[in-house]
């Protein structure tokens, strides 16, 4: 099989041959199968040992029970009406008949082309190998799978009797099951894997089982799926390398001040509040991708909150603690370091949600130090909060709270798995195939190194977030209680730059748009191209994607989009112009440590705590 240099797609090298699927050295193949079984035993031992010691407790039944309940409601809708059930079965049977007819035609007349019953979606890379089309067996498997998965998705879409939450969950679970059972995931039903296994006499499976055992051991009994070669990366060496100092440290946060890169800087310092669900250095991956470094080069005095990776000591720290000991402590530190009270602030994802809640509380308490707020892919209203809502209902939240009560935190792997499941077709199954079946090491990739650097969730913090935001939507409804106050976003009257990203699966652009109306001041809504990470981390030098600007973010989102102006490239310069329009007064550059003792070099110690 060869590949065209420009398209990346495999060329058709002629008709399929049986020989490429036949074992050439049975003795060596059998030996490797024995070695594979030995490695599989080590994987089983790595899984079982921590359970036997009581170090790991499985909670697999809880999500499975929820999936069964959801599918039961879906089945009840279709089976409660015999006519409806017959129509659904007829559609599936019709699809299978088309697949069967195509297979017969292909077998009897290989030279005659046949039209597939259903084609893979655009961008689906699972079926690029030419054998999926020219080999009757693999073509049949592919078409039968696509017909079945498409039919199941249609059952969810057309189940009019389901409430929206159940429909959302059903669609999500159908997608997970469909991704899992794809014939591309199995040796005997994937022509490329089949050929590789035969060609190497099964050595790929020996390597794969060895990697599986290593990854279960690394996860201390749970599978820690490696998505990249992490060995080349080290925080502070070639990741998160922008120079600066730790100028403050509390129980929940380190405050980092970065070295200036210009002779003069904007008078207002910039405080960045990243999410604690991930580590802050997504904004400082490397010099070329670093928003932090770029902001410094534009003349900002940049401070960043680096959140603690919590353990049992932090189990009772809720949102009020994160506001007092994180955000407001950061503002105190900025003032000590620079002498400035007026600050521009940025919040990213849940860090933005915390910033919005803090601003509402600070408005009630008369704290007006933040003069402008920028939100990166931040939700304040959770009505249309994307696929993460699948994991949030009373039963599931109660189960998470019960699990967290045992240690005072939620293991980082749990959140990492949830995020990976949102895009399991990209972030789970390709790596399962590559690592454990092809036996190939993944390539180095700084973004996936960051993605795998998971953080724990403190119990009180995470419970407050799930209940007040996803479950009860209290923040946008003016019902969130913090520090004895019932806070309202309407009390926030400072200018707001509200950035969404078009393909965001965590904070959908629609959700961010609708949240804009709850603030009490002027909101500039901007939508970047791409998704939750690439839409934000898009340096101008890359000349990638685009962004949209338009009028006031009110009314229908589709109408706003239709009238919005499309700008090529990064939104970063647009944001810089927005900031400077508020106050572009410049002062001499400020160096960390001039007015206060420093506690070490950036990126600090909290960010290096791994789980």
XYZ file of C-alpha atoms in Angstrom:
611
model
C 0.000 0.000 0.000
C 1.378 3.428 -0.919
C 0.208 6.926 -0.076
C -0.121 9.942 -2.277
C 2.153 12.713 -0.996
C -0.422 15.464 -1.162
C -3.706 13.904 -0.084
C -2.510 11.453 2.556
C -5.003 8.881 1.235
C -3.983 5.403 0.260
C -3.841 4.667 -3.444
C -5.668 1.704 -4.906
C -2.865 -0.737 -5.693
C -5.093 -3.103 -7.599
C -7.406 -5.953 -6.656
C -7.441 -7.454 -3.192
C -5.398 -10.615 -2.734
C -5.918 -13.416 -0.239
C -2.176 -13.978 0.253
C -1.708 -10.769 2.248
C -3.991 -12.191 4.976
C -2.262 -15.572 5.303
C 0.298 -16.344 8.016
C 3.688 -17.041 6.417
C 5.520 -18.424 9.468
C 3.057 -20.376 11.650
C 5.708 -21.384 14.205
C 6.832 -17.815 14.823
C 3.234 -16.608 14.856
C 2.319 -19.193 17.509
C 5.318 -18.193 19.602
C 4.274 -14.547 19.477
C 0.732 -15.471 20.435
C 2.142 -17.159 23.536
C 4.211 -14.062 24.301
C 1.115 -11.895 23.821
C -0.825 -14.035 26.292
C 2.019 -13.650 28.769
C 1.894 -9.871 28.439
C -1.903 -9.954 28.680
C -1.500 -11.783 31.972
C 0.730 -8.981 33.243
C -1.931 -6.458 32.194
C -4.585 -8.457 34.059
C -2.346 -8.596 37.118
C -1.749 -4.818 36.993
C -5.514 -4.378 36.910
C -6.362 -6.907 39.626
C -3.644 -6.287 42.216
C -4.749 -2.822 43.413
C -8.335 -4.077 43.607
C -7.312 -7.035 45.729
C -5.474 -4.660 48.076
C -8.492 -2.361 48.260
C -6.599 0.575 46.712
C -9.067 0.815 43.809
C -12.827 0.602 43.930
C -14.690 0.219 40.684
C -17.621 2.498 39.977
C -18.205 1.160 36.463
C -21.725 0.034 37.322
C -22.970 3.592 37.863
C -22.506 4.924 34.304
C -23.590 1.574 32.850
C -26.804 1.685 34.887
C -27.474 5.218 33.646
C -26.889 4.143 30.043
C -29.258 1.175 30.443
C -31.944 3.423 31.947
C -31.541 5.898 29.099
C -31.748 3.221 26.403
C -34.785 1.744 28.173
C -36.620 5.047 27.793
C -35.625 5.180 24.129
C -36.827 1.601 23.578
C -40.090 2.328 25.382
C -40.879 5.105 22.914
C -40.310 2.949 19.835
C -41.863 -0.276 21.159
C -44.947 1.309 22.727
C -46.463 1.800 19.262
C -46.384 -1.339 17.041
C -46.603 0.749 13.876
C -43.670 2.891 14.959
C -41.627 -0.205 15.859
C -42.383 -1.827 12.502
C -41.327 1.287 10.605
C -38.041 1.454 12.522
C -37.306 -2.238 11.902
C -38.216 -1.854 8.229
C -35.739 1.016 7.795
C -32.951 -1.086 9.293
C -33.910 -4.168 7.262
C -33.987 -2.072 4.088
C -30.486 -0.810 4.777
C -29.215 -4.352 5.351
C -30.839 -5.547 2.135
C -29.018 -2.837 0.190
C -25.730 -3.863 1.795
C -26.425 -7.525 1.010
C -27.360 -6.754 -2.597
C -24.168 -4.745 -3.016
C -22.116 -7.606 -1.611
C -23.688 -10.127 -3.989
C -23.175 -7.824 -6.957
C -19.557 -7.178 -5.974
C -18.868 -10.918 -5.537
C -20.446 -11.906 -8.842
C -19.003 -9.039 -10.871
C -15.905 -7.563 -9.223
C -15.294 -5.175 -12.117
C -18.657 -3.438 -11.744
C -18.775 -0.545 -9.275
C -21.605 -0.422 -6.748
C -22.944 2.520 -4.780
C -22.521 2.171 -0.997
C -25.686 1.975 1.066
C -24.255 4.701 3.267
C -20.960 6.588 3.146
C -18.719 7.580 6.053
C -19.119 11.131 7.261
C -16.754 13.745 5.921
C -13.501 13.646 7.884
C -13.962 10.050 9.079
C -10.458 8.565 8.839
C -11.315 5.041 9.953
C -12.043 3.642 6.490
C -9.344 5.199 4.304
C -7.565 1.917 3.556
C -8.535 0.824 -0.016
C -9.386 -2.687 1.193
C -12.504 -1.265 2.882
C -13.857 -0.707 -0.623
C -12.340 -3.339 -2.884
C -12.484 -6.386 -0.580
C -16.035 -7.732 -0.421
C -15.698 -8.956 3.174
C -14.390 -5.702 4.626
C -16.719 -3.615 2.466
C -19.677 -5.591 3.821
C -18.545 -5.049 7.411
C -18.040 -1.338 6.858
C -21.438 -0.773 5.222
C -23.319 -2.922 7.755
C -21.695 -0.983 10.587
C -22.459 2.422 9.051
C -26.072 1.457 8.328
C -26.573 0.237 11.907
C -24.909 3.199 13.630
C -26.717 5.723 11.424
C -30.042 3.968 12.102
C -29.428 4.026 15.861
C -28.617 7.750 15.748
C -31.839 8.351 13.798
C -33.833 6.497 16.463
C -32.682 9.069 18.996
C -33.242 12.041 16.717
C -36.804 11.043 15.848
C -37.914 9.891 19.321
C -40.404 12.709 19.880
C -41.532 11.422 23.268
C -38.178 11.938 25.006
C -37.389 14.925 27.187
C -34.364 16.886 25.970
C -31.973 15.685 28.681
C -32.784 12.035 28.004
C -32.483 12.618 24.243
C -29.100 14.281 24.774
C -27.859 11.374 26.886
C -29.219 8.791 24.466
C -27.480 10.449 21.519
C -24.231 10.619 23.458
C -24.372 6.974 24.559
C -25.281 5.785 21.061
C -22.237 7.619 19.739
C -19.985 6.044 22.392
C -21.250 2.537 21.629
C -20.981 3.115 17.882
C -17.406 4.349 18.197
C -16.504 1.371 20.390
C -17.885 -1.358 18.123
C -16.497 0.017 14.876
C -14.891 -2.778 12.825
C -11.818 -0.541 12.546
C -11.102 -1.279 16.232
C -10.555 -5.037 15.875
C -7.786 -7.144 14.348
C -9.913 -9.498 12.261
C -12.273 -6.816 10.968
C -9.732 -4.118 10.092
C -7.777 -4.949 6.913
C -4.813 -2.758 7.843
C -4.495 -4.304 11.319
C -5.000 -7.786 9.868
C -2.190 -7.268 7.329
C 0.176 -5.801 9.927
C -0.461 -8.711 12.291
C 0.220 -11.279 9.576
C 3.255 -9.413 8.209
C 4.887 -9.179 11.659
C 3.768 -12.670 12.709
C 1.891 -11.099 15.634
C 4.801 -9.096 17.054
C 2.590 -5.984 16.988
C 0.237 -7.678 19.466
C 3.113 -8.569 21.799
C 4.228 -4.920 21.822
C 0.626 -3.792 22.243
C -0.057 -6.018 25.244
C 3.202 -4.872 26.821
C 2.112 -1.248 26.419
C -1.319 -2.079 27.830
C 0.257 -3.593 30.947
C 2.485 -0.532 31.346
C -0.441 1.865 30.986
C -2.593 0.015 33.526
C 0.344 0.011 35.947
C 0.855 3.748 35.308
C -2.821 4.293 36.105
C -2.449 2.290 39.340
C -5.088 -0.189 38.261
C -6.975 1.959 35.775
C -6.010 2.376 32.141
C -4.019 5.578 31.639
C -4.243 5.799 27.874
C -1.127 7.429 26.465
C -1.920 9.796 23.614
C 1.644 10.947 22.956
C 5.241 10.258 23.802
C 5.530 12.360 26.949
C 9.232 11.704 27.619
C 10.647 14.665 25.640
C 8.704 17.218 27.694
C 9.482 18.756 31.064
C 7.622 21.658 32.641
C 9.926 24.630 32.980
C 12.447 23.168 30.512
C 10.640 23.046 27.168
C 7.031 23.532 28.356
C 5.864 26.682 30.200
C 9.193 28.455 29.712
C 8.206 32.136 29.715
C 10.508 33.709 32.353
C 9.007 35.084 35.547
C 8.772 34.647 39.303
C 6.321 33.245 41.819
C 5.349 36.326 43.838
C 2.601 34.847 46.005
C 1.439 31.509 47.383
C -1.778 30.578 49.199
C -3.350 27.233 50.061
C -5.046 27.064 46.678
C -2.936 29.168 44.302
C 0.479 30.422 43.331
C 0.618 33.855 41.704
C 3.183 34.178 38.918
C 4.456 37.532 37.613
C 6.255 37.382 34.280
C 9.297 39.363 33.215
C 8.572 42.314 30.911
C 9.645 42.254 27.262
C 9.137 45.974 26.517
C 10.565 49.166 27.990
C 7.104 50.477 28.802
C 3.970 48.575 29.751
C 0.264 49.240 30.033
C -0.547 50.878 33.354
C -3.232 48.303 34.107
C -1.721 44.893 34.917
C -3.343 41.747 33.522
C -4.447 38.915 35.856
C -5.288 35.580 34.196
C -7.590 33.106 35.954
C -7.228 29.728 34.178
C -9.359 26.639 34.829
C -8.348 24.348 37.689
C -9.695 21.383 35.730
C -6.501 21.660 33.660
C -3.173 23.358 34.250
C -2.535 26.963 33.241
C 0.309 26.283 30.818
C -2.067 25.638 27.933
C -1.538 29.403 27.587
C 2.264 28.912 27.636
C 2.949 25.638 25.822
C 5.964 26.924 23.914
C 7.268 30.306 22.733
C 5.439 30.066 19.402
C 2.029 29.181 20.904
C 2.206 31.133 24.165
C -0.586 33.655 24.701
C 1.190 34.724 27.893
C 4.438 35.505 26.056
C 2.560 37.306 23.281
C 0.619 39.435 25.796
C 3.905 40.406 27.481
C 5.293 41.436 24.094
C 2.268 43.712 23.608
C 3.133 45.513 26.830
C 1.048 43.746 29.483
C 2.369 43.114 32.976
C 1.057 39.563 33.160
C 0.113 37.750 36.359
C -1.262 34.192 36.263
C -3.028 32.134 38.913
C -1.535 28.636 39.085
C -4.049 26.492 40.975
C -3.079 23.824 43.475
C -3.486 20.206 42.415
C -5.744 19.406 45.394
C -5.543 16.468 47.753
C -7.472 15.477 50.900
C -6.376 18.723 52.623
C -8.407 20.784 50.165
C -11.643 18.801 50.256
C -13.619 21.526 52.037
C -12.348 24.414 49.884
C -15.346 25.650 47.895
C -15.857 28.520 45.478
C -15.666 31.164 48.170
C -12.203 29.886 49.124
C -11.103 29.893 45.488
C -12.321 33.483 45.154
C -10.759 34.716 48.410
C -7.532 32.696 48.292
C -7.182 32.672 44.507
C -8.691 35.592 42.626
C -8.777 38.240 45.353
C -5.435 37.055 46.697
C -4.151 37.501 43.148
C -5.491 41.063 43.065
C -3.838 41.781 46.415
C -0.560 40.423 45.074
C -0.804 42.496 41.889
C -1.285 45.627 43.976
C 1.711 44.813 46.184
C 3.898 44.061 43.171
C 2.907 47.056 41.030
C 1.126 49.563 43.257
C -1.868 49.396 40.909
C -5.444 48.749 42.042
C -7.010 48.870 38.579
C -6.596 45.535 36.781
C -7.692 43.855 33.540
C -8.726 40.231 34.117
C -9.057 37.150 31.915
C -10.930 33.957 32.804
C -10.665 30.755 30.743
C -13.400 28.074 30.761
C -14.420 27.290 34.387
C -11.840 29.890 35.467
C -14.026 32.375 33.600
C -17.153 31.087 35.324
C -15.414 31.585 38.677
C -14.319 35.070 37.579
C -17.910 35.962 36.643
C -19.203 34.728 40.016
C -16.396 36.613 41.788
C -17.200 39.835 39.923
C -20.848 39.520 40.969
C -19.799 38.999 44.594
C -17.255 41.823 44.453
C -19.936 44.163 43.095
C -22.021 43.406 46.196
C -19.029 43.960 48.463
C -17.806 47.157 46.783
C -14.558 45.691 45.403
C -14.064 47.458 42.061
C -10.432 46.618 41.294
C -11.192 44.708 38.063
C -11.920 47.302 35.365
C -12.437 44.985 32.375
C -13.057 41.263 32.048
C -12.241 38.943 29.161
C -13.796 35.493 29.044
C -12.267 32.701 26.965
C -14.860 30.039 26.039
C -16.721 30.628 29.303
C -20.264 29.656 30.203
C -22.316 31.597 32.737
C -25.623 30.132 31.568
C -25.755 26.352 31.260
C -29.020 25.806 29.395
C -27.161 24.645 26.277
C -23.962 23.495 27.940
C -22.936 20.809 25.454
C -22.185 17.129 25.937
C -20.807 17.500 29.474
C -24.443 17.861 30.579
C -24.776 14.158 29.812
C -22.886 13.469 33.040
C -25.004 15.797 35.164
C -28.312 14.883 36.737
C -29.245 14.392 40.370
C -28.338 10.699 40.448
C -24.974 11.133 38.741
C -23.989 14.183 40.790
C -24.907 12.346 43.986
C -22.740 9.404 42.867
C -19.783 11.729 42.177
C -20.229 13.382 45.571
C -20.269 9.979 47.274
C -17.075 9.014 45.478
C -15.367 12.299 46.397
C -16.345 11.966 50.056
C -14.026 8.964 50.405
C -10.843 10.963 49.676
C -11.921 14.607 49.592
C -11.332 14.855 45.852
C -12.166 13.340 42.481
C -9.283 11.583 40.758
C -7.951 13.510 37.808
C -8.334 10.463 35.575
C -12.128 10.628 35.954
C -12.367 14.123 34.484
C -9.769 13.292 31.834
C -11.834 10.291 30.739
C -15.002 12.394 30.613
C -13.335 15.006 28.406
C -11.847 12.330 26.136
C -15.274 10.716 25.759
C -16.632 13.957 24.320
C -14.457 13.192 21.298
C -13.861 9.477 21.696
C -13.509 9.024 17.943
C -10.447 11.299 18.038
C -9.088 10.988 21.581
C -9.675 7.365 22.585
C -10.115 4.758 19.857
C -7.352 5.854 17.456
C -4.885 5.523 20.338
C -6.303 2.158 21.446
C -5.740 0.875 17.909
C -2.327 2.482 17.463
C -0.943 1.524 20.884
C -2.425 -1.846 21.798
C -3.102 -3.418 18.403
C -0.483 -1.928 16.122
C 1.991 -1.823 19.009
C 3.315 1.557 17.964
C 4.463 4.300 20.310
C 2.531 7.556 19.858
C 4.489 10.581 18.677
C 5.605 13.486 20.898
C 2.991 16.271 21.026
C 3.059 19.106 23.559
C -0.705 19.676 23.475
C -1.422 16.031 24.307
C 1.244 16.117 27.024
C -0.740 18.963 28.609
C -4.014 17.085 28.044
C -2.631 14.069 29.927
C -1.330 16.204 32.824
C -4.599 15.815 34.705
C -5.632 17.487 37.961
C -7.798 16.351 40.848
C -11.070 18.085 41.714
C -11.521 19.161 45.340
C -14.803 17.777 46.694
C -16.496 20.997 47.876
C -15.299 22.942 44.840
C -16.446 20.372 42.291
C -19.773 19.714 43.984
C -20.547 23.445 44.074
C -19.700 23.739 40.381
C -21.787 20.762 39.272
C -24.838 21.746 41.299
C -24.854 25.520 40.909
C -23.887 25.620 37.259
C -24.716 22.455 35.322
C -27.542 21.068 37.459
C -29.402 24.141 38.768
C -28.045 26.949 36.530
C -28.055 29.305 39.518
C -25.468 31.804 38.317
C -27.392 33.146 35.338
C -30.681 33.015 37.246
C -29.368 35.240 40.041
C -29.698 32.445 42.625
C -26.075 31.541 43.390
C -25.146 32.085 47.040
C -21.600 33.116 47.915
C -20.287 34.463 51.216
C -23.774 35.181 52.519
C -24.833 37.034 49.348
C -27.148 36.002 46.547
C -25.146 37.231 43.580
C -26.341 38.539 40.231
C -24.485 38.889 36.939
C -26.579 42.003 36.365
C -24.429 43.782 38.953
C -21.390 43.418 36.668
C -21.241 46.662 34.705
C -17.587 46.713 33.559
C -16.745 46.165 29.841
C -16.633 42.501 28.816
C -14.918 40.771 25.898
C -16.726 37.436 25.544
C -14.842 34.998 23.303
C -16.480 31.810 22.042
C -15.188 29.282 19.516
C -17.279 27.953 16.673
C -16.635 24.216 17.109
C -16.396 24.155 20.907
C -17.826 20.935 22.391
C -17.300 22.033 26.022
C -18.599 25.630 25.975
C -20.689 25.783 22.787
C -20.725 29.120 20.949
C -24.516 29.296 21.347
C -24.216 28.845 25.116
C -21.602 31.600 25.410
C -23.733 33.878 23.203
C -26.862 33.388 25.310
C -24.898 34.002 28.499
C -23.927 37.479 27.271
C -27.360 38.938 27.985
C -27.117 38.403 31.740
C -24.309 40.898 32.331
C -25.242 44.410 33.386
C -22.756 46.240 31.147
C -21.627 46.277 27.517
C -20.558 42.933 26.140
C -18.506 42.466 22.977
C -19.126 38.930 21.724
C -16.456 37.485 19.434
C -16.474 34.003 17.933
C -13.194 32.366 16.930
C -12.813 29.537 14.460
C -11.982 25.973 15.600
C -12.593 24.562 19.093
C -12.115 24.953 22.831
C -8.300 24.953 22.681
C -7.247 25.790 19.121
C -9.798 28.602 18.928
C -8.140 30.277 21.920
C -4.499 29.321 21.397
C -4.190 30.780 17.901
C -1.132 33.043 17.589
C -1.225 35.628 14.787
C 1.969 34.258 13.217
C 0.180 30.980 12.448
C -2.281 32.772 10.168
C -4.911 30.112 10.900
C -8.694 30.097 11.241
C -10.729 33.285 11.545
C -13.000 35.145 13.922
C -16.358 36.884 13.703
C -17.515 40.183 15.176
C -20.965 41.696 15.072
C -23.537 43.724 16.892
C -24.907 43.376 20.407
C -25.195 39.668 21.344
C -28.943 39.558 21.775
C -31.788 37.815 19.986
C -31.298 34.825 17.713
C -27.775 33.443 17.436
C -28.266 32.388 13.818
C -29.331 35.925 12.868
C -26.288 37.360 14.668
C -24.025 34.992 12.734
C -25.660 35.870 9.420
C -24.826 39.546 9.947
C -21.411 39.050 11.583
C -18.192 40.132 9.889
C -15.660 37.409 9.102
C -12.028 38.346 9.811
C -9.142 36.079 8.696
C -6.521 34.966 11.202
C -6.186 35.326 14.959
C -8.463 37.320 17.242
C -5.534 38.222 19.520
C -4.764 41.631 17.876
C -8.486 42.495 17.955
C -8.539 41.817 21.695
C -5.402 43.938 22.180
C -7.081 46.857 20.419
C -10.144 46.377 22.641
C -7.963 46.473 25.783
C -6.043 49.556 24.668
C -9.289 51.360 23.850
C -10.229 51.097 27.541
C -6.929 52.519 28.816
C -3.656 52.658 26.871
C -1.669 54.639 29.438
C 1.917 53.362 29.562
C 4.407 53.313 32.446
C 7.989 52.019 32.824
C 8.253 48.227 32.731
C 7.917 46.387 36.060
C 10.247 43.582 37.037
C 9.143 40.840 39.443
C 10.625 41.158 42.911
C 11.208 44.906 42.883
C 8.657 45.582 45.633
C 8.269 42.171 47.247
C 10.119 38.945 47.924
C 9.856 36.266 45.254
C 9.265 32.600 46.027
C 10.972 30.958 43.066
C 11.079 30.897 39.299
C 8.101 30.480 37.000
C 6.252 28.226 36.383
C 6.323 27.540 40.139
C 5.807 24.381 42.171
C 2.028 23.832 42.164
C 1.944 23.165 38.410
C 4.514 20.373 38.751
C 2.415 18.234 41.107
C 1.244 15.241 39.061
C -1.345 12.588 39.823
